[in-house]
Short mmCIF file of C-alpha atoms and ligand atoms in Angstrom, two decimals:
data_model
loop_
_atom_site.label_atom_id
_atom_site.label_comp_id
_atom_site.label_asym_id
_atom_site.label_seq_id
_atom_site.Cartn_x
_atom_site.Cartn_y
_atom_site.Cartn_z
CA UNK A 235 75.64 53.74 72.80
CA UNK A 236 77.05 57.17 73.59
CA UNK A 237 76.54 60.03 71.18
CA UNK A 238 77.50 63.66 71.67
CA UNK A 239 76.26 66.08 69.01
CA UNK A 240 77.72 69.58 69.26
CA UNK A 241 77.97 69.48 73.05
CA UNK A 242 79.05 72.74 74.66
CA UNK A 243 79.38 73.58 78.34
CA UNK A 244 79.98 77.14 79.46
CA UNK A 245 80.53 78.28 83.04
CA UNK A 246 79.89 81.81 84.27
CA UNK A 247 82.21 83.22 86.91
CA UNK A 248 81.48 86.85 87.69
CA UNK A 249 81.46 88.56 84.31
CA UNK A 250 83.53 86.01 82.48
CA UNK A 251 82.45 82.96 80.52
CA UNK A 252 84.62 79.86 80.67
CA UNK A 253 84.06 77.69 77.60
CA UNK A 254 84.95 74.34 79.13
CA UNK A 255 83.54 72.32 76.19
CA UNK A 256 83.06 73.74 72.70
CA UNK A 257 80.84 71.82 70.28
CA UNK A 258 82.16 68.36 71.01
CA UNK A 259 80.80 65.58 68.80
CA UNK A 260 81.65 61.99 69.58
CA UNK A 261 80.35 58.44 69.17
CA UNK A 262 81.31 55.57 71.48
CA UNK A 263 79.83 52.17 70.72
CA UNK A 264 79.26 49.10 72.88
CA UNK A 265 82.23 47.44 74.48
CA UNK A 266 84.81 50.11 73.65
CA UNK A 267 87.78 50.93 75.87
CA UNK A 268 88.56 54.62 75.43
CA UNK A 269 91.24 56.79 77.06
CA UNK A 270 90.79 60.56 77.21
CA UNK A 271 93.94 62.63 77.58
CA UNK A 272 94.75 66.30 77.45
CA UNK A 273 96.30 69.17 79.42
CA UNK A 274 95.03 70.34 82.78
CA UNK A 275 91.87 72.39 82.21
CA UNK A 276 91.15 71.06 78.73
CA UNK A 277 87.62 69.88 79.63
CA UNK A 278 88.05 66.18 80.46
CA UNK A 279 86.24 66.12 83.81
CA UNK A 280 83.53 68.41 82.43
CA UNK A 281 82.96 65.92 79.62
CA UNK A 282 82.88 63.03 82.10
CA UNK A 283 80.28 64.79 84.26
CA UNK A 284 78.00 65.19 81.26
CA UNK A 285 78.58 61.57 80.18
CA UNK A 286 77.70 60.46 83.70
CA UNK A 287 74.44 62.48 83.68
CA UNK A 288 75.73 64.56 86.58
CA UNK A 289 75.77 67.80 84.63
CA UNK A 290 73.74 69.13 81.70
CA UNK A 291 75.27 70.72 78.62
CA UNK A 292 74.75 74.40 77.74
CA UNK A 293 74.05 73.33 74.14
CA UNK A 294 74.01 70.21 71.98
CA UNK A 295 72.49 66.75 72.32
CA UNK A 296 73.54 63.70 74.35
CA UNK A 297 72.04 60.38 73.30
CA UNK A 298 72.62 57.48 75.68
CA UNK A 299 71.48 54.10 74.29
CA UNK A 300 69.54 56.07 71.65
CA UNK A 301 67.65 58.05 74.26
CA UNK A 302 67.91 61.84 74.42
CA UNK A 303 69.18 62.45 77.95
CA UNK A 304 67.71 65.95 78.11
CA UNK A 305 64.24 64.41 77.70
CA UNK A 306 64.62 61.90 80.52
CA UNK A 307 62.67 62.32 83.73
CA UNK A 308 64.49 62.70 87.01
CA UNK A 309 63.60 59.12 87.88
CA UNK A 310 64.95 57.79 84.60
CA UNK A 311 68.17 59.76 85.10
CA UNK A 312 68.58 58.48 88.65
CA UNK A 313 68.01 54.94 87.38
CA UNK A 314 70.64 55.33 84.67
CA UNK A 315 73.18 56.86 87.07
CA UNK A 316 72.68 54.15 89.64
CA UNK A 317 72.33 51.04 87.46
CA UNK A 318 74.08 51.72 84.17
CA UNK A 319 77.03 53.92 85.09
CA UNK A 320 79.88 53.49 87.53
CA UNK A 321 81.84 56.68 88.22
CA UNK A 322 85.30 56.87 89.79
CA UNK A 323 85.67 60.57 90.53
CA UNK A 324 88.90 62.56 90.30
CA UNK A 325 88.36 63.64 93.91
CA UNK A 326 86.78 60.35 95.10
CA UNK A 327 83.62 61.95 96.59
CA UNK A 328 83.29 59.41 99.40
CA UNK A 329 80.83 59.93 102.27
CA UNK A 330 83.04 61.18 105.09
CA UNK A 331 80.91 59.80 107.93
CA UNK A 332 80.58 56.29 106.46
CA UNK A 333 83.10 53.48 106.55
CA UNK A 334 84.79 52.11 103.45
CA UNK A 335 82.37 49.17 103.56
CA UNK A 336 79.30 51.42 103.82
CA UNK A 337 80.56 53.57 100.96
CA UNK A 338 80.96 50.53 98.71
CA UNK A 339 77.54 49.14 99.68
CA UNK A 340 75.80 52.39 98.79
CA UNK A 341 75.07 51.83 95.07
CA UNK A 342 73.32 48.56 95.88
CA UNK A 343 70.72 50.18 98.13
CA UNK A 344 68.01 50.38 95.44
CA UNK A 345 68.81 47.04 93.90
CA UNK A 346 66.38 45.12 96.07
CA UNK A 347 68.92 42.73 97.54
CA UNK A 348 69.19 42.03 101.26
CA UNK A 349 71.58 43.91 103.51
CA UNK A 350 73.65 40.83 104.24
CA UNK A 351 74.00 40.16 100.53
CA UNK A 352 74.96 43.80 99.89
CA UNK A 353 77.55 43.54 102.64
CA UNK A 354 79.13 40.36 101.34
CA UNK A 355 79.31 41.76 97.80
CA UNK A 356 80.95 44.94 99.11
CA UNK A 357 83.43 42.87 101.14
CA UNK A 358 84.31 40.91 98.00
CA UNK A 359 84.85 44.14 96.03
CA UNK A 360 87.07 45.60 98.74
CA UNK A 361 89.04 42.37 98.73
CA UNK A 362 89.60 42.78 94.97
CA UNK A 363 91.31 46.13 95.68
CA UNK A 364 93.25 44.73 98.67
CA UNK A 365 91.38 46.65 101.33
CA UNK A 366 89.91 43.81 103.39
CA UNK A 367 91.81 45.11 106.39
CA UNK A 368 90.47 48.66 106.03
CA UNK A 369 86.72 48.01 105.72
CA UNK A 370 85.77 49.73 108.98
CA UNK A 371 87.89 52.84 108.32
CA UNK A 372 86.30 56.13 107.37
CA UNK A 373 87.81 58.08 104.48
CA UNK A 374 89.87 60.34 106.79
CA UNK A 375 91.36 57.18 108.31
CA UNK A 376 92.64 56.01 104.94
CA UNK A 377 95.62 56.94 102.83
CA UNK A 378 95.10 58.80 99.53
CA UNK A 379 95.58 55.67 97.46
CA UNK A 380 93.26 53.66 99.73
CA UNK A 381 90.50 56.27 99.24
CA UNK A 382 91.01 56.01 95.51
CA UNK A 383 90.60 52.25 95.69
CA UNK A 384 87.40 52.54 97.76
CA UNK A 385 86.06 54.89 95.07
CA UNK A 386 86.94 52.25 92.45
CA UNK A 387 85.27 49.43 94.39
CA UNK A 388 82.14 51.54 94.84
CA UNK A 389 81.99 52.38 91.12
CA UNK A 390 82.31 48.74 90.08
CA UNK A 391 80.04 46.98 92.57
CA UNK A 392 76.91 47.30 90.44
CA UNK A 393 78.62 45.76 87.39
CA UNK A 394 77.75 48.90 85.43
CA UNK A 395 77.65 48.68 81.64
CA UNK A 396 79.54 51.99 81.40
CA UNK A 397 82.50 52.79 83.68
CA UNK A 398 83.70 56.39 83.81
CA UNK A 399 87.07 56.61 85.56
CA UNK A 400 88.51 60.10 86.04
CA UNK A 401 92.23 59.68 86.81
CA UNK A 402 91.69 56.39 88.69
CA UNK A 403 95.40 55.83 89.35
CA UNK A 404 96.63 59.37 90.15
CA UNK A 405 97.40 58.49 93.78
CA UNK A 406 98.55 54.92 93.27
CA UNK A 407 101.93 53.27 93.05
CA UNK A 408 102.64 51.30 89.87
CA UNK A 409 101.71 47.91 91.36
CA UNK A 410 98.29 49.08 92.56
CA UNK A 411 97.73 51.05 89.32
CA UNK A 412 98.24 47.87 87.32
CA UNK A 413 95.75 46.07 89.56
CA UNK A 414 93.09 48.75 89.07
CA UNK A 415 93.64 48.75 85.31
CA UNK A 416 93.35 44.95 85.46
CA UNK A 417 89.93 45.27 87.10
CA UNK A 418 88.83 47.69 84.37
CA UNK A 419 90.12 45.35 81.67
CA UNK A 420 88.13 42.47 83.14
CA UNK A 421 84.99 44.58 83.08
CA UNK A 422 85.73 45.46 79.48
CA UNK A 423 86.23 41.79 78.54
CA UNK A 424 82.78 40.82 79.78
CA UNK A 425 81.26 43.28 77.33
CA UNK A 426 81.13 46.67 79.03
CA UNK A 427 82.29 50.13 77.99
CA UNK A 428 85.20 51.78 79.77
CA UNK A 429 86.13 55.46 79.51
CA UNK A 430 89.28 56.47 81.41
CA UNK A 431 90.65 59.98 81.82
CA UNK A 432 94.37 59.85 82.47
CA UNK A 433 97.50 61.94 82.25
CA UNK A 434 99.73 58.90 82.03
CA UNK A 435 100.61 57.47 78.62
CA UNK A 436 101.18 53.95 79.96
CA UNK A 437 97.73 53.94 81.55
CA UNK A 438 96.23 55.18 78.27
CA UNK A 439 97.88 52.30 76.42
CA UNK A 440 95.51 49.84 78.13
CA UNK A 441 92.77 51.39 75.99
CA UNK A 442 91.94 50.59 72.38
CA UNK A 443 91.21 54.19 71.37
CA UNK A 444 92.80 57.41 72.56
CA UNK A 445 91.01 60.76 72.40
CA UNK A 446 93.07 63.88 73.09
CA UNK A 447 91.42 67.11 74.17
CA UNK A 448 92.66 70.66 73.94
CA UNK A 449 90.88 73.83 75.07
CA UNK A 450 87.45 72.22 75.24
CA UNK A 451 87.64 70.47 71.88
CA UNK A 452 88.70 67.07 70.60
CA UNK A 453 92.11 67.52 69.03
CA UNK A 454 92.63 63.91 67.93
CA UNK A 455 90.83 60.58 68.08
CA UNK A 456 92.83 57.51 67.10
CA UNK A 457 93.15 53.78 67.53
CA UNK A 458 95.82 52.63 69.97
CA UNK A 459 98.40 51.35 67.49
CA UNK A 460 100.30 49.36 70.10
CA UNK A 461 97.45 46.90 70.69
CA UNK B 209 117.91 70.32 110.22
CA UNK B 210 115.37 67.50 110.42
CA UNK B 211 115.96 64.62 112.77
CA UNK B 212 113.60 61.73 113.49
CA UNK B 213 114.67 59.39 116.33
CA UNK B 214 112.57 56.26 116.64
CA UNK B 215 109.39 57.96 115.45
CA UNK B 216 106.26 55.81 115.67
CA UNK B 217 102.67 56.73 114.87
CA UNK B 218 99.84 54.39 115.76
CA UNK B 219 96.16 54.95 114.93
CA UNK B 220 93.30 53.33 116.82
CA UNK B 221 90.22 52.34 114.86
CA UNK B 222 87.70 50.47 116.96
CA UNK B 223 89.69 47.68 118.59
CA UNK B 224 92.50 47.57 116.10
CA UNK B 225 95.80 49.42 116.09
CA UNK B 226 97.21 50.59 112.77
CA UNK B 227 100.98 51.00 112.99
CA UNK B 228 101.36 53.66 110.31
CA UNK B 229 104.99 54.48 111.28
CA UNK B 230 107.24 52.08 113.20
CA UNK B 231 110.40 53.50 114.78
CA UNK B 232 111.52 55.63 111.87
CA UNK B 233 114.90 57.32 112.28
CA UNK B 234 116.08 59.81 109.70
CA UNK B 235 118.33 62.83 109.26
CA UNK B 236 117.84 65.44 106.56
CA UNK B 237 120.32 68.30 106.41
CA UNK B 238 120.10 71.78 104.96
CA UNK B 239 119.49 72.18 101.26
CA UNK B 240 118.69 68.53 100.50
CA UNK B 241 116.24 67.44 97.81
CA UNK B 242 114.66 64.20 98.97
CA UNK B 243 112.04 62.01 97.30
CA UNK B 244 109.96 59.60 99.39
CA UNK B 245 108.44 56.64 97.59
CA UNK B 246 106.59 53.52 98.63
CA UNK B 247 103.37 51.58 98.15
CA UNK B 248 99.95 52.95 98.97
CA UNK B 249 99.49 52.87 102.75
CA UNK B 250 103.19 52.59 103.61
CA UNK B 251 103.18 55.71 105.83
CA UNK B 252 104.38 58.50 103.55
CA UNK B 253 101.62 61.05 104.24
CA UNK B 254 101.73 60.19 107.95
CA UNK B 255 105.44 60.97 107.97
CA UNK B 256 104.83 64.23 106.08
CA UNK B 257 102.18 65.32 108.58
CA UNK B 258 104.63 64.84 111.46
CA UNK B 259 107.41 66.61 109.54
CA UNK B 260 105.03 69.51 108.92
CA UNK B 261 104.12 69.75 112.63
CA UNK B 262 100.51 68.93 111.80
CA UNK B 263 100.47 65.68 113.74
CA UNK B 264 102.35 64.42 116.80
CA UNK B 265 104.07 61.05 116.97
CA UNK B 266 102.96 58.28 119.33
CA UNK B 267 106.60 57.74 120.32
CA UNK B 268 110.07 59.01 119.43
CA UNK B 269 111.66 62.42 119.03
CA UNK B 270 111.46 65.01 116.25
CA UNK B 271 114.16 67.68 116.23
CA UNK B 272 113.61 70.57 113.82
CA UNK B 273 116.60 72.92 113.56
CA UNK B 274 117.89 71.30 116.77
CA UNK B 275 114.70 72.09 118.65
CA UNK B 276 112.60 69.30 120.16
CA UNK B 277 109.22 69.86 118.49
CA UNK B 278 107.32 68.20 121.36
CA UNK B 279 108.64 70.93 123.69
CA UNK B 280 107.50 73.83 121.49
CA UNK B 281 104.64 76.05 122.59
CA UNK B 282 101.54 76.34 120.40
CA UNK B 283 102.72 79.79 119.31
CA UNK B 284 106.15 78.49 118.32
CA UNK B 285 104.56 75.64 116.38
CA UNK B 286 102.20 78.00 114.56
CA UNK B 287 105.15 80.24 113.72
CA UNK B 288 107.14 77.32 112.32
CA UNK B 289 104.20 76.02 110.30
CA UNK B 290 103.46 79.41 108.83
CA UNK B 291 106.94 80.80 108.24
CA UNK B 292 109.31 77.88 107.84
CA UNK B 293 107.27 75.18 106.15
CA UNK B 294 105.30 75.14 102.91
CA UNK B 295 102.97 72.14 102.55
CA UNK B 296 101.39 70.93 99.30
CA UNK B 297 98.81 68.41 100.52
CA UNK B 298 97.83 65.20 98.75
CA UNK B 299 94.22 66.38 98.85
CA UNK B 300 94.96 70.09 98.36
CA UNK B 301 93.00 71.31 101.42
CA UNK B 302 91.96 74.62 99.85
CA UNK B 303 89.35 76.85 101.48
CA UNK B 304 86.20 76.13 99.49
CA UNK B 305 84.59 79.54 99.98
CA UNK B 306 87.69 81.54 98.99
CA UNK B 307 88.97 82.27 95.52
CA UNK B 308 92.26 80.93 94.20
CA UNK B 309 93.80 84.35 94.86
CA UNK B 310 92.53 84.48 98.45
CA UNK B 311 93.79 80.95 99.08
CA UNK B 312 97.27 81.86 97.87
CA UNK B 313 97.32 85.11 99.90
CA UNK B 314 96.44 83.28 103.11
CA UNK B 315 99.94 82.33 104.38
CA UNK B 316 101.03 85.98 104.17
CA UNK B 317 98.38 87.20 106.59
CA UNK B 318 100.68 87.23 109.62
CA UNK B 319 103.70 88.48 107.74
CA UNK B 320 102.95 92.12 108.41
CA UNK B 321 102.83 93.22 104.80
CA UNK B 322 100.03 95.29 103.33
CA UNK B 323 97.03 93.75 101.63
CA UNK B 324 97.92 95.19 98.24
CA UNK B 325 101.43 93.77 98.54
CA UNK B 326 100.03 90.37 99.57
CA UNK B 327 97.72 90.47 96.58
CA UNK B 328 100.43 91.32 94.07
CA UNK B 329 102.71 88.59 95.43
CA UNK B 330 99.85 86.07 95.19
CA UNK B 331 99.11 87.19 91.63
CA UNK B 332 102.77 86.67 90.73
CA UNK B 333 102.74 83.19 92.25
CA UNK B 334 99.57 82.22 90.37
CA UNK B 335 101.20 83.51 87.19
CA UNK B 336 104.15 81.17 87.83
CA UNK B 337 101.72 78.21 87.76
CA UNK B 338 99.83 79.58 84.71
CA UNK B 339 96.63 80.41 86.55
CA UNK B 340 96.42 84.17 85.99
CA UNK B 341 93.10 83.65 84.23
CA UNK B 342 91.62 81.63 87.12
CA UNK B 343 92.37 83.89 90.10
CA UNK B 344 88.76 84.66 90.92
CA UNK B 345 87.59 81.04 90.69
CA UNK B 346 86.75 79.09 93.82
CA UNK B 347 88.13 75.55 94.16
CA UNK B 348 84.91 73.93 92.88
CA UNK B 349 85.19 76.10 89.79
CA UNK B 350 88.61 74.72 88.96
CA UNK B 351 89.83 71.53 87.37
CA UNK B 352 91.69 68.94 89.47
CA UNK B 353 95.05 69.98 88.13
CA UNK B 354 94.25 73.67 88.62
CA UNK B 355 93.44 73.03 92.30
CA UNK B 356 96.73 71.21 92.64
CA UNK B 357 98.56 74.19 91.20
CA UNK B 358 96.78 76.62 93.54
CA UNK B 359 97.90 74.40 96.44
CA UNK B 360 101.47 74.61 95.12
CA UNK B 361 101.36 78.40 94.75
CA UNK B 362 99.99 78.73 98.28
CA UNK B 363 102.74 76.50 99.71
CA UNK B 364 105.50 78.46 98.01
CA UNK B 365 104.40 82.07 98.51
CA UNK B 366 106.18 82.47 101.85
CA UNK B 367 109.49 81.25 100.42
CA UNK B 368 109.57 78.57 103.11
CA UNK B 369 112.91 76.99 104.01
CA UNK B 370 111.32 73.53 104.00
CA UNK B 371 108.84 72.49 101.29
CA UNK B 372 106.81 69.33 101.90
CA UNK B 373 105.06 68.24 98.70
CA UNK B 374 102.77 65.19 98.98
CA UNK B 375 102.17 63.91 95.43
CA UNK B 376 102.31 67.42 93.90
CA UNK B 377 101.89 66.18 90.32
CA UNK B 378 99.32 63.38 90.72
CA UNK B 379 96.64 65.30 88.78
CA UNK B 380 98.91 67.02 86.28
CA UNK B 381 99.79 66.34 82.68
CA UNK B 382 103.49 65.90 81.94
CA UNK B 383 104.04 69.49 80.79
CA UNK B 384 102.55 71.00 83.95
CA UNK B 385 104.32 68.39 86.13
CA UNK B 386 107.65 69.46 84.69
CA UNK B 387 106.78 73.09 85.44
CA UNK B 388 105.92 72.35 89.06
CA UNK B 389 109.10 70.33 89.53
CA UNK B 390 110.98 73.25 87.96
CA UNK B 391 109.55 75.57 90.62
CA UNK B 392 110.65 73.15 93.34
CA UNK B 393 114.12 72.88 91.84
CA UNK B 394 114.45 76.68 91.83
CA UNK B 395 113.52 76.79 95.49
CA UNK B 396 116.10 74.09 96.15
CA UNK B 397 118.80 76.00 94.24
CA UNK B 398 118.40 79.08 96.42
CA UNK B 399 119.27 76.98 99.46
CA UNK B 400 116.05 75.44 100.73
CA UNK B 401 115.09 71.85 101.61
CA UNK B 402 112.59 69.99 99.47
CA UNK B 403 110.86 66.74 100.45
CA UNK B 404 108.58 65.26 97.77
CA UNK B 405 106.34 62.21 98.14
CA UNK B 406 105.71 60.68 94.74
CA UNK B 407 104.67 57.44 93.11
CA UNK B 408 106.36 58.33 89.84
CA UNK B 409 109.97 57.32 89.24
CA UNK B 410 110.63 60.16 86.80
CA UNK B 411 109.44 62.72 89.34
CA UNK B 412 111.65 61.10 92.01
CA UNK B 413 114.67 61.44 89.71
CA UNK B 414 114.58 65.23 90.17
CA UNK B 415 115.72 64.57 93.76
CA UNK B 416 119.24 63.89 94.99
CA UNK B 417 118.24 61.25 97.50
CA UNK B 418 115.48 58.64 97.35
CA UNK B 419 113.94 57.11 100.47
CA UNK B 420 111.65 54.12 99.98
CA UNK B 421 109.12 53.19 102.63
CA UNK B 422 107.40 49.87 103.27
CA UNK B 423 104.87 49.06 106.00
CA UNK B 424 105.70 52.09 108.13
CA UNK B 425 109.48 51.67 107.98
CA UNK B 426 112.29 52.96 105.81
CA UNK B 427 113.25 50.13 103.48
CA UNK B 428 116.05 51.93 101.63
CA UNK B 429 117.74 55.33 101.59
CA UNK B 430 120.08 56.03 98.70
CA UNK B 431 121.65 58.74 96.59
CA UNK B 432 120.06 59.28 93.19
CA UNK B 433 122.73 57.70 90.99
CA UNK B 434 121.47 59.35 87.82
CA UNK B 435 122.39 62.88 88.97
N1 LIG C 728 93.59 58.83 110.82
C1 LIG C 728 93.86 57.52 110.60
N2 LIG C 728 93.23 56.56 111.31
C2 LIG C 728 93.49 55.27 111.08
N3 LIG C 728 94.35 54.78 110.19
C3 LIG C 728 95.01 55.70 109.45
C4 LIG C 728 94.79 57.10 109.60
N4 LIG C 728 95.58 57.75 108.70
C5 LIG C 728 96.26 56.80 108.03
N5 LIG C 728 95.92 55.57 108.47
C6 LIG C 728 96.47 54.29 108.00
O1 LIG C 728 97.88 54.38 108.12
C7 LIG C 728 98.53 53.81 106.97
C8 LIG C 728 99.46 54.83 106.35
O2 LIG C 728 98.71 55.88 105.79
P1 LIG C 728 99.41 57.01 104.91
O3 LIG C 728 98.34 58.00 104.56
O4 LIG C 728 100.61 57.54 105.60
O5 LIG C 728 99.88 56.19 103.64
P2 LIG C 728 100.59 56.70 102.28
O6 LIG C 728 101.92 56.04 102.21
O7 LIG C 728 100.55 58.18 102.20
O8 LIG C 728 99.68 56.07 101.17
P3 LIG C 728 99.20 56.64 99.71
O9 LIG C 728 100.34 56.40 98.78
O10 LIG C 728 98.02 55.75 99.40
O11 LIG C 728 98.83 58.07 99.84
C9 LIG C 728 97.43 53.37 106.02
O12 LIG C 728 97.33 51.97 106.07
C10 LIG C 728 96.17 54.05 106.53
O13 LIG C 728 95.03 53.20 106.40
N1 LIG C 729 82.11 74.94 88.01
C1 LIG C 729 82.98 75.62 87.24
N2 LIG C 729 82.89 76.96 87.15
C2 LIG C 729 83.75 77.65 86.39
N3 LIG C 729 84.73 77.12 85.66
C3 LIG C 729 84.86 75.78 85.70
C4 LIG C 729 84.01 74.97 86.49
N4 LIG C 729 84.40 73.67 86.34
C5 LIG C 729 85.45 73.69 85.50
N5 LIG C 729 85.74 74.95 85.12
C6 LIG C 729 86.78 75.36 84.17
O1 LIG C 729 86.56 74.62 82.97
C7 LIG C 729 87.81 74.17 82.43
C8 LIG C 729 87.78 72.66 82.26
O2 LIG C 729 87.74 72.03 83.53
P1 LIG C 729 87.87 70.46 83.67
O3 LIG C 729 87.70 70.14 85.14
O4 LIG C 729 86.96 69.77 82.72
O5 LIG C 729 89.37 70.21 83.21
P2 LIG C 729 90.22 68.85 83.15
O6 LIG C 729 90.58 68.60 81.73
O7 LIG C 729 89.52 67.76 83.90
O8 LIG C 729 91.55 69.26 83.92
P3 LIG C 729 92.50 68.43 84.95
O9 LIG C 729 93.36 67.58 84.07
O10 LIG C 729 93.27 69.53 85.62
O11 LIG C 729 91.64 67.66 85.89
C9 LIG C 729 88.91 74.60 83.40
O12 LIG C 729 89.59 75.69 82.83
C10 LIG C 729 88.17 75.02 84.66
O13 LIG C 729 88.77 76.17 85.28
MG1 LIG C 730 89.91 66.77 85.70
MG1 LIG C 731 99.54 59.53 100.98
#
């Protein structure tokens, strides 16, 4: 359902060109659980932003469910981002002036369900990440790990068919990390696709396939032999 | 040189009171290397903000180098924050409109040295964290781990006698994490005090003493037996 063909992404800073992704080709099918690893600056978040339709490549083709993303209208893209994809960002990207509850309710706004139903679903999601007692807090009234969990709850509330999680456990203790990975595994079991960027080998071992990046390219792409 | 006596910090959110720190007492002497661990929300960053003179306690006394911090003037506090303490924040807190180089130069502004000297020292610091080729990038033109390294370089440029590092390796691959911990160990060896908040046991094992927090209190405080 995800196909990259020769995807490149270059950034221009002053006179220099940063080649963040260099002709990356990749196929991810339905219901895969993929971990992406690699050194700092190797292009992981850049790849995730393109996968999540938040950034466009400099060159190459991205087919999502057999549709060429570059040919989609703005409405189609917005639809895909809101309904199909759940994104846990490396820097959380929560709305600073909204509470945890309001942040988690946000993706449901165009789903046509009532406000009270949106609220009870968001409360249930926050309960799954043990934040029932922090629902009325704004992001600056939360700890780093609590913000990360709100970002996770928000990404998962729409039951997206593709979850993109960029370092979802970087600020979490081992117990909470295991709980977040458990949530992702449950989503995988009911048929969805999970792509996790992580620096931690034991987080990567939850996945069935491990892709390692280096300098904007895929250096290796292998099954997880321990599963 | 650091003494907490019955330090409490309460936050008010609507009608509720969050007891982030509850009567914490603690002594840290010169040239210690301390790791602080504990679950998400247990009060670690709150404690670090008080240690760094960025937040004031609700109750209790904080003596820094035998001086009662609550009795210091604003000028004395600013002096301490700028000259004595280097802070690597959990969320980096870089200036978005300044380049990596400008961010790292910032703490030297009141040190009385020339701009060209400040610039060459900042360049050297960025070289120590392998970011010589990213000096002109702004924070949003950097990867997560690169921002974390800029935050580290900025915290260390003044050779502060106390380094407070709140999850300094959360976004870093193992190789870069080891390099950052190496920098902190060097600073420790030349006589300074290092306090690191971390969720990762192998990062904590670089320290000589491990304090574990739980629900706003210190649950345990022990020597690192592996050293
Ligand atoms: N400004 C604030 N207003 C209200 N509550 C706050 C505020 N800052 C922190 N808290 C609460 O105080 C508690 C401690 O927060 P703190 O940031 O110190 O935790 P932490 O140990 O650093 O957690 P983490 O490992 O997730 O970073 C948390 O439960 C948090 O919700
Ligand atoms: N907007 C931008 N402008 C210029 N350069 C950028 C931009 N975004 C990223 N880069 C550069 O592209 C490269 C890849 O960045 P990316 O964020 O994808 O790395 P990453 O693998 O996610 O790293 P990390 O593990 O540190 O999060 C980095 O060298 C970074 O400096
Ligand atoms: Mg990244
Ligand atoms: Mg914290």
